[in-house]
Coordinates of C-alpha atoms in Angstrom, one line a residue:
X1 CA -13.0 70.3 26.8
X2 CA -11.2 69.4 30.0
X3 CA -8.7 66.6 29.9
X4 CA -9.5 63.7 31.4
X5 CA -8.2 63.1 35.1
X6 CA -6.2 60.0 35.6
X7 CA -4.8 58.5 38.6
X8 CA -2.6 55.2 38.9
X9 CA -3.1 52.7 41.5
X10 CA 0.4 50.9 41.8
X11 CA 3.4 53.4 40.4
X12 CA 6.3 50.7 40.9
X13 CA 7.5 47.9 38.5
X14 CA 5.1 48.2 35.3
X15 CA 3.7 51.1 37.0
X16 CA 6.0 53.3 36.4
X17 CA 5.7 52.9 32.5
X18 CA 2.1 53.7 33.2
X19 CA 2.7 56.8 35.1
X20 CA 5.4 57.8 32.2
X21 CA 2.4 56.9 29.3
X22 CA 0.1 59.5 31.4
X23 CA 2.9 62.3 31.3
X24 CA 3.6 61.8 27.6
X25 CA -0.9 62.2 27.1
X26 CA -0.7 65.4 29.5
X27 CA 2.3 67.1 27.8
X28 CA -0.3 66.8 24.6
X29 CA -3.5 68.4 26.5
X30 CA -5.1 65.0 26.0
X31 CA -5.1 63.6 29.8
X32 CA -3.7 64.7 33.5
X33 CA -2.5 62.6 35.8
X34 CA -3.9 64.3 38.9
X35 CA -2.6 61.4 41.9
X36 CA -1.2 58.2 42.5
X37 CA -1.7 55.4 44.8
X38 CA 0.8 53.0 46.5
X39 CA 1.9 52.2 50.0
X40 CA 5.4 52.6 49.5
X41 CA 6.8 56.1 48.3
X42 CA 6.5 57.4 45.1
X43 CA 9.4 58.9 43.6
X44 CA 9.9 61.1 40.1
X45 CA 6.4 62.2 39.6
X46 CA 5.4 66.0 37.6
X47 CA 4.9 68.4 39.6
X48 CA 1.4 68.5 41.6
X49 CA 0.7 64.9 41.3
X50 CA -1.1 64.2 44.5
X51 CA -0.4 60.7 46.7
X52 CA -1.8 58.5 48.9
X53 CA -1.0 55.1 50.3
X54 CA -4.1 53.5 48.7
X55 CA -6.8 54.0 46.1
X56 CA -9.4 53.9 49.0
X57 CA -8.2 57.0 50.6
X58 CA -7.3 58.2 46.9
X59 CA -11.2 58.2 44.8
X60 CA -12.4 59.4 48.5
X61 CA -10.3 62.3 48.4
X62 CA -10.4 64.0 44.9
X63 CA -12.2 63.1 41.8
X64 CA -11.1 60.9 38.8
X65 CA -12.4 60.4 34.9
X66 CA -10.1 57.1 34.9
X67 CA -8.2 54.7 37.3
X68 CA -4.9 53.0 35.8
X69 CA -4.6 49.7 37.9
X70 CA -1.5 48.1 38.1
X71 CA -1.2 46.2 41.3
X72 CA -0.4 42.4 42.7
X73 CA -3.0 40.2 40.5
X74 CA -5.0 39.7 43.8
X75 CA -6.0 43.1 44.3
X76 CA -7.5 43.5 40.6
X77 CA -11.0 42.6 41.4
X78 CA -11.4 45.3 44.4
X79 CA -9.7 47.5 43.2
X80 CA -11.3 48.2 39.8
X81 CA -14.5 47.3 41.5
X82 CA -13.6 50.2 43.4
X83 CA -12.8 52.7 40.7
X84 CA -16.2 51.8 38.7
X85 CA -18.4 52.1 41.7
X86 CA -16.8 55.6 42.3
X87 CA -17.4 56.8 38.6
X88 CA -14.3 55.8 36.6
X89 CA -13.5 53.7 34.0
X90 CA -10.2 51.6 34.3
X91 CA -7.4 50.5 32.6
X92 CA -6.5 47.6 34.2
X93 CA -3.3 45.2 34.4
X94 CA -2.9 41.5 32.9
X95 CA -4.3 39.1 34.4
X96 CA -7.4 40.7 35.1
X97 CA -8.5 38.6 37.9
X98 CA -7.1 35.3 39.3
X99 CA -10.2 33.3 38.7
X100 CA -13.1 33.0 36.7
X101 CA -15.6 33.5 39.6
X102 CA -13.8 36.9 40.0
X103 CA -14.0 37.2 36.4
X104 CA -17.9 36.9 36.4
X105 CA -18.5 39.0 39.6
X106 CA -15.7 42.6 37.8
X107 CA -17.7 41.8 34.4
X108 CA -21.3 42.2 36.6
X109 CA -19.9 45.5 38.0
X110 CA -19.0 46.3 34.7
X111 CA -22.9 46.0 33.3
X112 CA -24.2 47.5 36.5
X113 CA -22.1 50.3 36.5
X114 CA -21.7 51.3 33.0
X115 CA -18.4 51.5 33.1
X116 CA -15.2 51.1 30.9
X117 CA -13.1 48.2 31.5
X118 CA -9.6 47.9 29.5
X119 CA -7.4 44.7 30.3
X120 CA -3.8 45.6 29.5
X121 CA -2.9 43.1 27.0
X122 CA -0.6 45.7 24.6
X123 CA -1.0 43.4 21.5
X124 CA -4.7 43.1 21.0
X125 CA -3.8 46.7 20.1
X126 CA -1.3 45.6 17.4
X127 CA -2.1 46.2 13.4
X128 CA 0.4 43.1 13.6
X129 CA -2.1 40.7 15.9
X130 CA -5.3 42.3 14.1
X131 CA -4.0 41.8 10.4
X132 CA -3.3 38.1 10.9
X133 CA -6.0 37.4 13.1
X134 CA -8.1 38.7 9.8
X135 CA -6.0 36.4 7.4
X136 CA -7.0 33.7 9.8
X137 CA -10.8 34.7 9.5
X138 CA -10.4 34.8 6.1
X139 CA -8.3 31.6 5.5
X140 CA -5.6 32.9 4.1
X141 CA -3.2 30.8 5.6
X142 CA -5.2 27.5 4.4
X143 CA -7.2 25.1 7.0
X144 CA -6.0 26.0 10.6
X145 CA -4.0 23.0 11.7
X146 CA -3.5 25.2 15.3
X147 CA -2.2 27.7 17.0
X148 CA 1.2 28.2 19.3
X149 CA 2.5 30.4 21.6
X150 CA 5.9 30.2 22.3
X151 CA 7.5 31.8 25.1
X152 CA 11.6 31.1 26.2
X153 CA 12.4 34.1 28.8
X154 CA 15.0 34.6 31.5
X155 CA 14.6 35.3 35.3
X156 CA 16.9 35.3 37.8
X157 CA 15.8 34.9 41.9
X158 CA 15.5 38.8 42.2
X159 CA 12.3 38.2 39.6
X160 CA 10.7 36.3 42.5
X161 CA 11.8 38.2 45.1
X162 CA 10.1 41.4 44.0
X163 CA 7.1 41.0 45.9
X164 CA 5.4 38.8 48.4
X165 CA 2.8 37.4 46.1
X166 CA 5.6 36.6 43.4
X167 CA 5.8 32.8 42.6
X168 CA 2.9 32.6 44.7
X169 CA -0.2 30.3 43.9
X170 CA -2.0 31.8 46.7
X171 CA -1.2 34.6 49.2
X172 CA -2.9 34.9 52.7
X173 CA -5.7 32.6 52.0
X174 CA -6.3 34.3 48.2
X175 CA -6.0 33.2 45.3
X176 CA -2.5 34.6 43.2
X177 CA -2.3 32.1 39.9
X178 CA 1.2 34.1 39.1
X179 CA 2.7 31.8 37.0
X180 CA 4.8 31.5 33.4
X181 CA 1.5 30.6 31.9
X182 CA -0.7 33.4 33.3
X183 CA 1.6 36.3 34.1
X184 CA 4.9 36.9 32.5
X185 CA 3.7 35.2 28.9
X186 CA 0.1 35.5 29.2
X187 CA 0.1 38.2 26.3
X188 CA 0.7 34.9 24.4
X189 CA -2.3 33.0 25.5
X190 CA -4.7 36.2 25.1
X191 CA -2.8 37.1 21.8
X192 CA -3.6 32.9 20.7
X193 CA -7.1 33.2 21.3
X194 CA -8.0 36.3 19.5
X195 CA -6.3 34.8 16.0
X196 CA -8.7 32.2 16.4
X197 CA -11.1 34.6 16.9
X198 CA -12.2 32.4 20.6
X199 CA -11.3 35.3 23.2
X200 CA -14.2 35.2 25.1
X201 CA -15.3 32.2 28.2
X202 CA -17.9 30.5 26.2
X203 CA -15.3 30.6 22.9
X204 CA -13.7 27.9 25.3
X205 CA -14.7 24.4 25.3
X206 CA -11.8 22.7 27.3
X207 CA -8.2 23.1 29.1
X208 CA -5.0 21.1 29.8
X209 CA -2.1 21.5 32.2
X210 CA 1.3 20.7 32.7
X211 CA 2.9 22.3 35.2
X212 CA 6.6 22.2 36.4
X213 CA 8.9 24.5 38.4
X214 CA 12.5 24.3 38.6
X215 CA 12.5 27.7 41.0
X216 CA 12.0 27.1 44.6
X217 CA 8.5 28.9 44.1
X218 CA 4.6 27.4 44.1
X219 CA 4.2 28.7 40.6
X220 CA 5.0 27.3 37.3
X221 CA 8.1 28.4 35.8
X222 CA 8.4 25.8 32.7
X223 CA 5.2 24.8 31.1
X224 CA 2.8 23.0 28.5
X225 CA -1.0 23.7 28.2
X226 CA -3.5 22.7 25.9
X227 CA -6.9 24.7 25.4
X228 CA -9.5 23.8 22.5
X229 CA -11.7 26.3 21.2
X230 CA -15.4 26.3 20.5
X231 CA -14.2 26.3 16.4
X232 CA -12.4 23.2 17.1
X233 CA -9.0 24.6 17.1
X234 CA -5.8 23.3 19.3
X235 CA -3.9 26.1 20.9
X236 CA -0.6 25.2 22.6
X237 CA 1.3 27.0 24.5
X238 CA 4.4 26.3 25.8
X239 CA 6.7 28.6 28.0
X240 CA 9.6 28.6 30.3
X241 CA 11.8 31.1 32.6
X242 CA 14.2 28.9 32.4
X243 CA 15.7 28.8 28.9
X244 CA 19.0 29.6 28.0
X245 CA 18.8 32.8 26.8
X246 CA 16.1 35.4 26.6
X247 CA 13.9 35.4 23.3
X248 CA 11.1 37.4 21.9
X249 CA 7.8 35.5 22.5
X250 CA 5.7 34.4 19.2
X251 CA 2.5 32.9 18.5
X252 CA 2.4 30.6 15.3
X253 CA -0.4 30.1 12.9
X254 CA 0.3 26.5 11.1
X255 CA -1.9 26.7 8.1
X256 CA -1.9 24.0 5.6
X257 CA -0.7 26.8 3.2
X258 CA 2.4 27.6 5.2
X259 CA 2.8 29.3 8.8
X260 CA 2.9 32.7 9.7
X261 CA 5.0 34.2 13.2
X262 CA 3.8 37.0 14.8
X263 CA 6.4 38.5 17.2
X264 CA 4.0 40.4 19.4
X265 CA 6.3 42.6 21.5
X266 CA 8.1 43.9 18.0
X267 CA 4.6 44.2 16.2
X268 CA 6.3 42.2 13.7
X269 CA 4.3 40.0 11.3
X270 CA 6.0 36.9 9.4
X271 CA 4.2 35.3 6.5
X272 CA 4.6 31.9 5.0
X273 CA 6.8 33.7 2.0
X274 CA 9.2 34.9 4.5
X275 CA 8.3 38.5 4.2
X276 CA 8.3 40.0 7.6
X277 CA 6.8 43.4 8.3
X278 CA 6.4 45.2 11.4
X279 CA 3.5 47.0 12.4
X280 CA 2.4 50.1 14.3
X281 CA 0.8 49.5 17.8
X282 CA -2.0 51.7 19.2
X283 CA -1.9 52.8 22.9
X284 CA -4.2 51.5 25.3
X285 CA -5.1 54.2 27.4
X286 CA -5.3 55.9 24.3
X287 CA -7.8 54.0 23.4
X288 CA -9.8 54.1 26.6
X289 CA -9.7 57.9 26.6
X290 CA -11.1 57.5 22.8
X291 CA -14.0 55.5 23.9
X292 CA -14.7 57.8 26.7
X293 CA -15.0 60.7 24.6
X294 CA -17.2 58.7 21.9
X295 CA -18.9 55.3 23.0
X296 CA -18.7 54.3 19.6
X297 CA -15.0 53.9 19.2
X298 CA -14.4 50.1 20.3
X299 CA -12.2 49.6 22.7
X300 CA -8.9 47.0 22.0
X301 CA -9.4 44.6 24.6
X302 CA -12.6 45.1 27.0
X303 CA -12.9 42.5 29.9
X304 CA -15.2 40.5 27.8
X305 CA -12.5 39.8 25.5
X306 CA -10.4 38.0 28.6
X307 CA -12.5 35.4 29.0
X308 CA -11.1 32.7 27.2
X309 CA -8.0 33.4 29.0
X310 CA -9.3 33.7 32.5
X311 CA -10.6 30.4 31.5
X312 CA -6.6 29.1 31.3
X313 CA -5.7 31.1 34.4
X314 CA -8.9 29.1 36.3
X315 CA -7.5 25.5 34.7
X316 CA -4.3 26.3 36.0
X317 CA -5.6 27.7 39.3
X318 CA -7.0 24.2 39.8
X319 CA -4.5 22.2 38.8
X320 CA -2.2 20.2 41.2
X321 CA 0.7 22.0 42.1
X322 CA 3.6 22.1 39.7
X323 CA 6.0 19.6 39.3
X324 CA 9.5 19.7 40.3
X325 CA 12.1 19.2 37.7
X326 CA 14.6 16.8 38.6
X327 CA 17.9 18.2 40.3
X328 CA 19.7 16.3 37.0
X329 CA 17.4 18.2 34.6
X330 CA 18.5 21.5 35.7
X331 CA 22.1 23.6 35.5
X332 CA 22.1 26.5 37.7
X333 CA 24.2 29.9 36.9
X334 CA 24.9 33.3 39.0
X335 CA 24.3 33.8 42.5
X336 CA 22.7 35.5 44.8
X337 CA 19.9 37.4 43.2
X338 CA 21.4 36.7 39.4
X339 CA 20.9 32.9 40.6
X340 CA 19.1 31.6 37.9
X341 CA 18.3 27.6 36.8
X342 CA 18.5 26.2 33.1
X343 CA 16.3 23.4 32.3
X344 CA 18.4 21.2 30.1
X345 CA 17.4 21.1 26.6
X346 CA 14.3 23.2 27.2
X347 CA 14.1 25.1 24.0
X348 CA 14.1 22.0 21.7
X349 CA 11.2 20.6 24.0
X350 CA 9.8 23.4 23.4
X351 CA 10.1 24.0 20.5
X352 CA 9.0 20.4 19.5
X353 CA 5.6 21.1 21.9
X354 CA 4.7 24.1 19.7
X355 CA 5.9 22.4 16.0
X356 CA 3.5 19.3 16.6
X357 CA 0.7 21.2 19.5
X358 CA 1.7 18.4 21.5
X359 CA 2.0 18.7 25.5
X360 CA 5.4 17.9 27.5
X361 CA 4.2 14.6 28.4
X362 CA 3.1 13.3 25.2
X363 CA 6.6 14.2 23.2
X364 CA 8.6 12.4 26.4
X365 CA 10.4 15.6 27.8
X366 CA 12.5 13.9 30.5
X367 CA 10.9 16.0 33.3
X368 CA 7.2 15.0 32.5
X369 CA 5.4 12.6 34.5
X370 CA 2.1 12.9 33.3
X371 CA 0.3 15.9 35.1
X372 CA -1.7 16.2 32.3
X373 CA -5.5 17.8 33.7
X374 CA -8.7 18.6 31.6
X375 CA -10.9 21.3 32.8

């Protein structure tokens, strides 16, 4: 059989990884990457990749089997609308649309078309999310008392400076919804939702915000929010860019047996025993390809299973606009583009929000001033 053509809309940033992932599939036989589309020149790429400045001029041009989509978050929905009416399935970035009436109107092309749709969230394809979301089904871990994710990352002004639509709640008119919550440490959310075993819209029943910034951006940079699922169960999540110190994001199961960690982007899985094992990860586009080639191979994460997320990503659309943290709150280091703030004491809030699944406001973090929203 032929391999499978691919092409990738968007070959900078993340992109690049994306075009590597394709390289490593064609050295194998298993896939060729056959063009790419961005507006601004493509560098490094195998020998008789064709480009073009956009996936228009790309699918109308030469013929695809699948369309790799990793573009600004506003240009999901036509894009991989795109792709699918022109015969491909896609693999397409995190989040996959920035609101749920987008959502509704890529998962209709979806069921007109046929077509595949993978969302790119890496550890719904981890043996390390999958084996404690199935000691969670099986109550392993005792009644569920809830569910964290716990996010303390790093980013300095050249972070928001990388695009236009960066920081942006809306761009031109369009909805953007990049944020802490729903870009950077959204694997968390998505990753939250499947232990529960809630990942779809109507697994959703209701939302809460808090938003705050300490960035000169419209986006939230430091955050609490809320979401209860259909099975009852409180999900927090709480996230900043402005910690200390980069750390590896978790998601915490508290069990009245004991709590387990998993540490998504290391496939590691902790148990309530301390044992900690790490996990192998399957490839997306792997995947996808797999599916192609035999419909009854499941794919890891198809748009359906974004749902309950696009569900946060719509609560925090909505919301009012993040609040500033206090000049007094914040301690600023670098310059330039290695500028960077530090909200003070923002892991132990943190922290604390995940421990008791309690939002900023309600444990008294000095910056809170109640911009708690249901949705």
């Amino acid at each position: 059989m032929t391999a499978p053509r691919v092409a990738v809309a968007g070959v900078h940033g993340h992109g690049a990884s994306h075009v590597r992932n394709v390289a490593r599939l064609a050295e194998a036989g298993r896939a060729r990457l056959v063009a790419v589309a961005d507006p601004q020149p493509a560098s490094d790429l195998p020998a008789g990749v064709q480009v073009y400045g956009g996936l228009d001029e790309l699918l109308a041009s030469i013929g695809v089997d699948v369309v790799i989509i990793s573009t600004p978050i506003q240009t999901h929905l036509p894009l991989a609308e795109l792709a699918m009416r022109a015969g491909a399935d896609v693999l397409l970035e995190k989040p996959p649309t920035a609101s749920l009436a987008e959502f509704e109107q890529l998962s209709a092309v979806v069921a007109e078309t046929g077509r595949a749709c993978q969302v790119g969230f890496q550890a719904q394809a981890s043996a390390a999310t999958l084996t404690l979301a199935e000691m969670v089904a099986e109550g392993r871990l005792g009644e569920l008392r809830g569910i964290s994710a716990v996010g303390k990352w790093v980013r300095k002004a050249q972070y928001f400076q990388r695009a236009r639509w960066a920081g942006r709640r809306t761009l031109d008119g369009v909805a953007v919804v990049d944020g802490a919550v729903t870009n950077p440490l959204a694997h968390s959310t998505a990753a939250a939702l499947l232990l529960d075993g809630s990942p779809g819209a109507d697994d959703v029943r209701s939302v809460e915000t808090e938003l705050f910034r300490a960035n000169p951006i419209e986006s939230d940079d430091t955050s609490t929010v809320r979401v209860v699922t259909g099975r009852g169960t409180r999900i927090l999540i709480a996230v900043t860019l402005c910690a200390p110190e980069h750390l590896e994001p978790s998601v915490i199961v508290h069990g009245s047996e004991g709590r387990a960690v998993l540490r998504y982007a290391s496939d590691t899985l902790e148990l309530p025993d301390g044992t900690v094992t790490k996990y192998a990860r399957e490839d997306l586009l792997e995947n996808l390809l797999a599916h192609r080639a035999d419909p009854a191979v499941p794919l890891y994460c198809p748009l359906s299973a974004t749902g309950g997320f696009t569900k946060v990503v719509e609560a925090v659309r909505v919301a009012e606009a993040p609040a500033e943290i206090p000049d007094a709150l914040v301690r600023w280091e670098g310059e330039g583009l290695e500028r960077r703030p530090i909200v003070l004491d923002v892991e132990k809030w943190v922290d604390r929000a995940s421990d008791e699944l309690a939002l900023f406001s309600e444990l008294g973090a000095p910056w809170s001033i109640g911009q708690s929203r249901e949705s």
